[in-house]
Short mmCIF file of C-alpha atoms in Angstrom, two decimals:
data_model
loop_
_atom_site.label_atom_id
_atom_site.label_comp_id
_atom_site.label_asym_id
_atom_site.label_seq_id
_atom_site.Cartn_x
_atom_site.Cartn_y
_atom_site.Cartn_z
CA GLY I 1 59.68 20.36 7.57
CA ALA I 2 62.19 23.27 7.26
CA GLY I 3 65.39 22.97 4.65
CA VAL I 4 68.46 24.03 5.32
CA SER I 5 69.71 27.32 6.36
CA GLN I 6 72.63 29.64 6.47
CA SER I 7 72.96 32.86 7.90
CA PRO I 8 74.41 35.34 6.92
CA SER I 9 72.33 35.57 3.35
CA ASN I 10 75.24 38.28 2.07
CA LYS I 11 78.39 39.15 3.74
CA VAL I 12 79.99 41.83 1.91
CA THR I 13 83.87 42.56 4.32
CA GLU I 14 87.11 44.04 3.38
CA LYS I 15 90.06 41.90 2.47
CA GLY I 16 92.68 40.83 5.55
CA LYS I 17 89.41 40.61 7.98
CA ASP I 18 87.19 37.50 9.53
CA VAL I 19 84.01 35.81 8.50
CA GLU I 20 82.33 33.66 10.04
CA LEU I 21 79.19 31.85 8.03
CA ARG I 22 76.40 28.93 9.78
CA CYS I 23 74.85 26.20 8.50
CA ASP I 24 71.94 25.14 9.88
CA PRO I 25 71.58 21.34 8.21
CA ILE I 26 67.66 19.31 8.27
CA SER I 27 66.84 18.59 10.99
CA GLY I 28 67.90 14.55 11.56
CA HIS I 29 70.62 15.21 8.88
CA THR I 30 73.33 13.19 9.89
CA ALA I 31 75.95 14.55 7.43
CA LEU I 32 77.03 17.58 6.32
CA TYR I 33 78.63 19.37 2.88
CA TRP I 34 80.29 22.75 1.82
CA TYR I 35 80.13 23.72 -1.50
CA ARG I 36 81.72 26.76 -2.79
CA GLN I 37 80.16 28.57 -5.92
CA SER I 38 81.78 30.86 -8.27
CA LEU I 39 81.49 32.01 -11.52
CA GLY I 40 85.86 31.14 -12.57
CA GLN I 41 85.64 27.99 -10.61
CA GLY I 42 82.20 26.28 -10.96
CA LEU I 43 80.53 24.27 -8.34
CA GLU I 44 84.17 23.07 -5.87
CA PHE I 45 83.04 20.92 -2.39
CA LEU I 46 85.59 22.11 0.07
CA ILE I 47 84.54 19.89 3.94
CA TYR I 48 82.50 17.37 4.54
CA PHE I 49 81.59 15.95 8.02
CA GLN I 50 79.73 13.17 9.29
CA GLY I 51 78.41 13.44 12.82
CA ASN I 52 80.86 16.49 14.65
CA SER I 53 84.02 14.42 12.87
CA ALA I 54 85.64 16.18 9.04
CA PRO I 55 86.90 12.23 7.36
CA ASP I 56 87.00 14.71 3.83
CA LYS I 57 88.48 18.16 3.93
CA SER I 58 90.58 17.76 0.60
CA GLY I 59 88.69 20.66 -1.17
CA LEU I 60 89.35 23.26 1.12
CA PRO I 61 91.59 26.32 -0.65
CA SER I 62 94.15 26.71 2.56
CA ASP I 63 94.58 27.19 5.76
CA ARG I 64 93.06 29.93 6.11
CA PHE I 65 89.86 28.18 5.26
CA SER I 66 87.60 26.27 8.57
CA ALA I 67 85.00 24.37 10.03
CA GLU I 68 83.83 23.22 12.48
CA ARG I 69 80.55 21.46 14.05
CA THR I 70 79.09 21.17 17.29
CA GLY I 71 76.65 18.66 18.54
CA GLY I 72 76.58 16.80 15.10
CA SER I 73 73.91 20.12 14.39
CA VAL I 74 75.03 23.34 13.13
CA SER I 75 78.73 24.19 11.33
CA THR I 76 80.52 27.79 10.94
CA LEU I 77 82.95 27.96 8.24
CA THR I 78 85.62 30.50 8.75
CA ILE I 79 87.65 31.86 6.60
CA GLN I 80 90.51 34.31 8.13
CA ARG I 81 92.61 36.99 6.31
CA THR I 82 90.08 37.16 3.35
CA GLN I 83 91.13 37.67 0.35
CA GLN I 84 89.77 38.32 -3.16
CA GLU I 85 89.64 35.65 -4.70
CA ASP I 86 87.47 34.68 -1.78
CA SER I 87 84.17 36.19 -3.34
CA ALA I 88 81.86 33.25 -3.78
CA VAL I 89 78.66 32.05 -2.93
CA TYR I 90 79.34 29.31 -0.39
CA LEU I 91 76.60 26.62 -0.23
CA CYS I 92 75.86 24.44 2.42
CA ALA I 93 73.92 20.59 1.95
CA SER I 94 72.81 17.78 4.02
CA SER I 95 71.95 15.07 4.00
CA PRO I 96 70.06 11.87 5.70
CA ARG I 97 71.98 8.95 6.89
CA ASP I 98 69.92 6.49 5.24
CA ARG I 99 70.24 8.64 1.66
CA GLN I 100 73.76 9.82 2.18
CA GLU I 101 74.22 10.65 -0.96
CA THR I 102 71.68 12.27 -1.65
CA GLN I 103 72.18 16.13 -0.95
CA TYR I 104 69.37 19.03 0.01
CA PHE I 105 71.07 22.88 -0.42
CA GLY I 106 70.84 25.97 0.88
CA PRO I 107 70.09 28.95 0.02
CA GLY I 108 74.14 30.31 0.49
CA THR I 109 75.90 32.97 1.76
CA ARG I 110 77.13 35.16 -0.81
CA LEU I 111 80.25 36.84 0.22
CA LEU I 112 81.87 39.87 -1.24
CA VAL I 113 85.60 40.51 -0.36
CA LEU I 114 86.67 44.59 -1.04
CA ALA E 1 89.05 10.59 -11.99
CA GLN E 2 85.85 11.76 -12.18
CA LYS E 3 84.67 14.41 -14.74
CA VAL E 4 81.28 15.38 -15.15
CA THR E 5 80.86 17.60 -19.33
CA GLN E 6 77.72 19.77 -19.56
CA ALA E 7 78.72 20.66 -22.82
CA GLN E 8 75.37 23.03 -23.21
CA THR E 9 76.53 26.39 -22.05
CA GLU E 10 73.20 27.92 -22.97
CA ILE E 11 69.74 27.16 -24.19
CA SER E 12 67.14 29.12 -25.54
CA VAL E 13 63.78 27.82 -26.52
CA VAL E 14 60.28 29.30 -26.50
CA GLU E 15 57.33 27.30 -24.31
CA LYS E 16 56.03 24.87 -24.89
CA GLU E 17 58.97 23.01 -27.28
CA ASP E 18 60.79 20.40 -25.62
CA VAL E 19 64.42 20.61 -24.35
CA THR E 20 67.18 18.34 -24.36
CA LEU E 21 70.05 18.77 -21.26
CA ASP E 22 72.57 16.81 -22.24
CA CYS E 23 75.52 14.81 -18.97
CA VAL E 24 78.73 13.11 -19.69
CA TYR E 25 81.04 11.64 -16.93
CA GLU E 26 83.94 9.95 -16.28
CA THR E 27 84.67 7.62 -14.18
CA ARG E 28 86.49 4.37 -13.11
CA ASP E 29 84.29 3.37 -10.54
CA THR E 30 81.65 0.42 -10.61
CA THR E 31 79.51 1.91 -8.33
CA TYR E 32 78.33 5.58 -8.13
CA TYR E 33 75.84 7.81 -8.45
CA LEU E 34 74.23 10.23 -10.42
CA PHE E 35 71.82 13.60 -9.54
CA TRP E 36 70.58 16.73 -11.64
CA TYR E 37 69.52 19.62 -9.67
CA LYS E 38 67.90 23.00 -10.44
CA GLN E 39 69.45 26.33 -9.61
CA PRO E 40 66.52 28.61 -10.17
CA PRO E 41 67.75 32.35 -10.37
CA SER E 42 67.18 32.39 -6.09
CA GLY E 43 69.18 30.73 -6.37
CA GLU E 44 69.16 27.34 -4.36
CA LEU E 45 70.09 24.39 -5.83
CA VAL E 46 66.92 22.73 -5.60
CA PHE E 47 67.93 18.22 -6.48
CA LEU E 48 65.14 16.97 -8.98
CA ILE E 49 66.33 13.35 -9.16
CA ARG E 50 70.04 10.87 -7.97
CA ARG E 51 70.36 7.63 -9.67
CA ASN E 52 72.60 5.05 -9.24
CA SER E 53 75.12 2.86 -11.41
CA PHE E 54 72.99 -0.41 -11.61
CA ASP E 55 69.80 1.15 -12.28
CA GLU E 56 69.50 2.12 -16.24
CA GLN E 57 65.99 2.65 -16.31
CA ASN E 58 64.70 6.11 -17.38
CA GLU E 59 62.55 7.51 -15.15
CA ILE E 60 60.01 10.16 -16.31
CA SER E 61 58.14 12.40 -13.97
CA GLY E 62 55.87 14.53 -15.03
CA ARG E 63 57.04 16.71 -17.77
CA TYR E 64 60.63 15.59 -17.13
CA SER E 65 62.52 12.42 -18.08
CA TRP E 66 65.76 11.40 -17.47
CA ASN E 67 67.77 8.89 -19.58
CA PHE E 68 71.05 6.86 -18.90
CA GLN E 69 72.95 5.58 -20.76
CA LYS E 70 76.20 3.33 -18.82
CA SER E 71 77.05 3.16 -22.84
CA THR E 72 77.81 6.34 -23.16
CA SER E 73 78.65 7.41 -20.19
CA SER E 74 75.62 9.97 -20.22
CA PHE E 75 72.77 11.11 -17.74
CA ASN E 76 70.11 13.06 -20.80
CA PHE E 77 67.60 14.84 -18.73
CA THR E 78 64.04 16.42 -21.32
CA ILE E 79 61.80 18.82 -19.86
CA THR E 80 59.16 18.12 -22.20
CA ALA E 81 56.09 20.97 -23.20
CA SER E 82 58.33 23.92 -21.56
CA GLN E 83 57.47 26.70 -19.73
CA VAL E 84 58.48 30.32 -18.39
CA VAL E 85 58.83 28.47 -14.76
CA ASP E 86 61.97 25.94 -16.19
CA SER E 87 64.05 28.96 -16.66
CA ALA E 88 67.10 28.44 -14.03
CA VAL E 89 71.07 26.92 -14.83
CA TYR E 90 71.06 23.07 -14.59
CA PHE E 91 73.63 21.03 -13.26
CA CYS E 92 74.43 17.39 -13.64
CA ALA E 93 76.95 16.01 -10.67
CA LEU E 94 77.98 12.57 -9.97
CA ILE E 95 79.35 10.83 -6.56
CA THR E 96 81.55 7.94 -6.95
CA THR E 97 81.72 6.21 -3.82
CA GLY E 98 85.15 6.29 -2.65
CA GLY E 99 84.41 10.00 -2.60
CA TYR E 100 83.08 10.34 0.78
CA ASN E 101 79.81 11.43 -1.24
CA LYS E 102 81.45 14.48 -2.28
CA LEU E 103 79.80 16.06 -5.87
CA ILE E 104 81.43 17.00 -8.87
CA PHE E 105 79.83 19.18 -10.86
CA GLY E 106 79.18 20.24 -14.00
CA ALA E 107 79.34 23.22 -15.31
CA GLY E 108 76.18 23.54 -15.45
CA THR E 109 73.94 24.84 -19.04
CA ARG E 110 71.21 28.15 -18.66
CA LEU E 111 67.93 27.05 -19.99
CA ALA E 112 66.54 30.23 -20.75
CA VAL E 113 62.53 29.58 -21.89
CA HIS E 114 61.01 32.36 -23.50
CA PRO E 115 56.83 32.97 -23.71
#
């Protein structure tokens, strides 16, 4: 079946602009996760959704970052007033109800803030 | 605190050599899960294996094998008869039961397999 998909694949934006990154999880997966991969910080957890609610937002680096998930499916990660340090690859993952700890990742969105 | 350490930053081998990637973890939880993921040049993280803390049995899948030792808090990964297609960055990761399934990743080991 189809894996996790993310769009856009690449995004170049100017400092101060807002960006939206989209994640479409594997069909039927109840849990959804966002991670960030950057050269200096490695792979970092950002936020976790169970259905439409986010019990763990502990990884969001600042209040410029927000995420939502609607209909228990697609999720959007929004970064407001982007900064150069936001440049990274943003990875989305999903996991099935019966094995929620096993996460399957999408190809990522490479964000470059100029 | 939970932590995963992959001390090997880069490993370079010649095709058909065996190679072991080391992973050491730290957690005070008694129930946890350990993972290995592969990240080829395309960038996508590919799930390889999941192991829970109560199952110390080693696992073999084709040329891949994993050695889990709770006594040394290690979960090492061996590739037998390496191939060029094995070239990738490999990440070891940890989830603890109180952590909302948050994966805690090591820094990764870049493996280069040369013909």
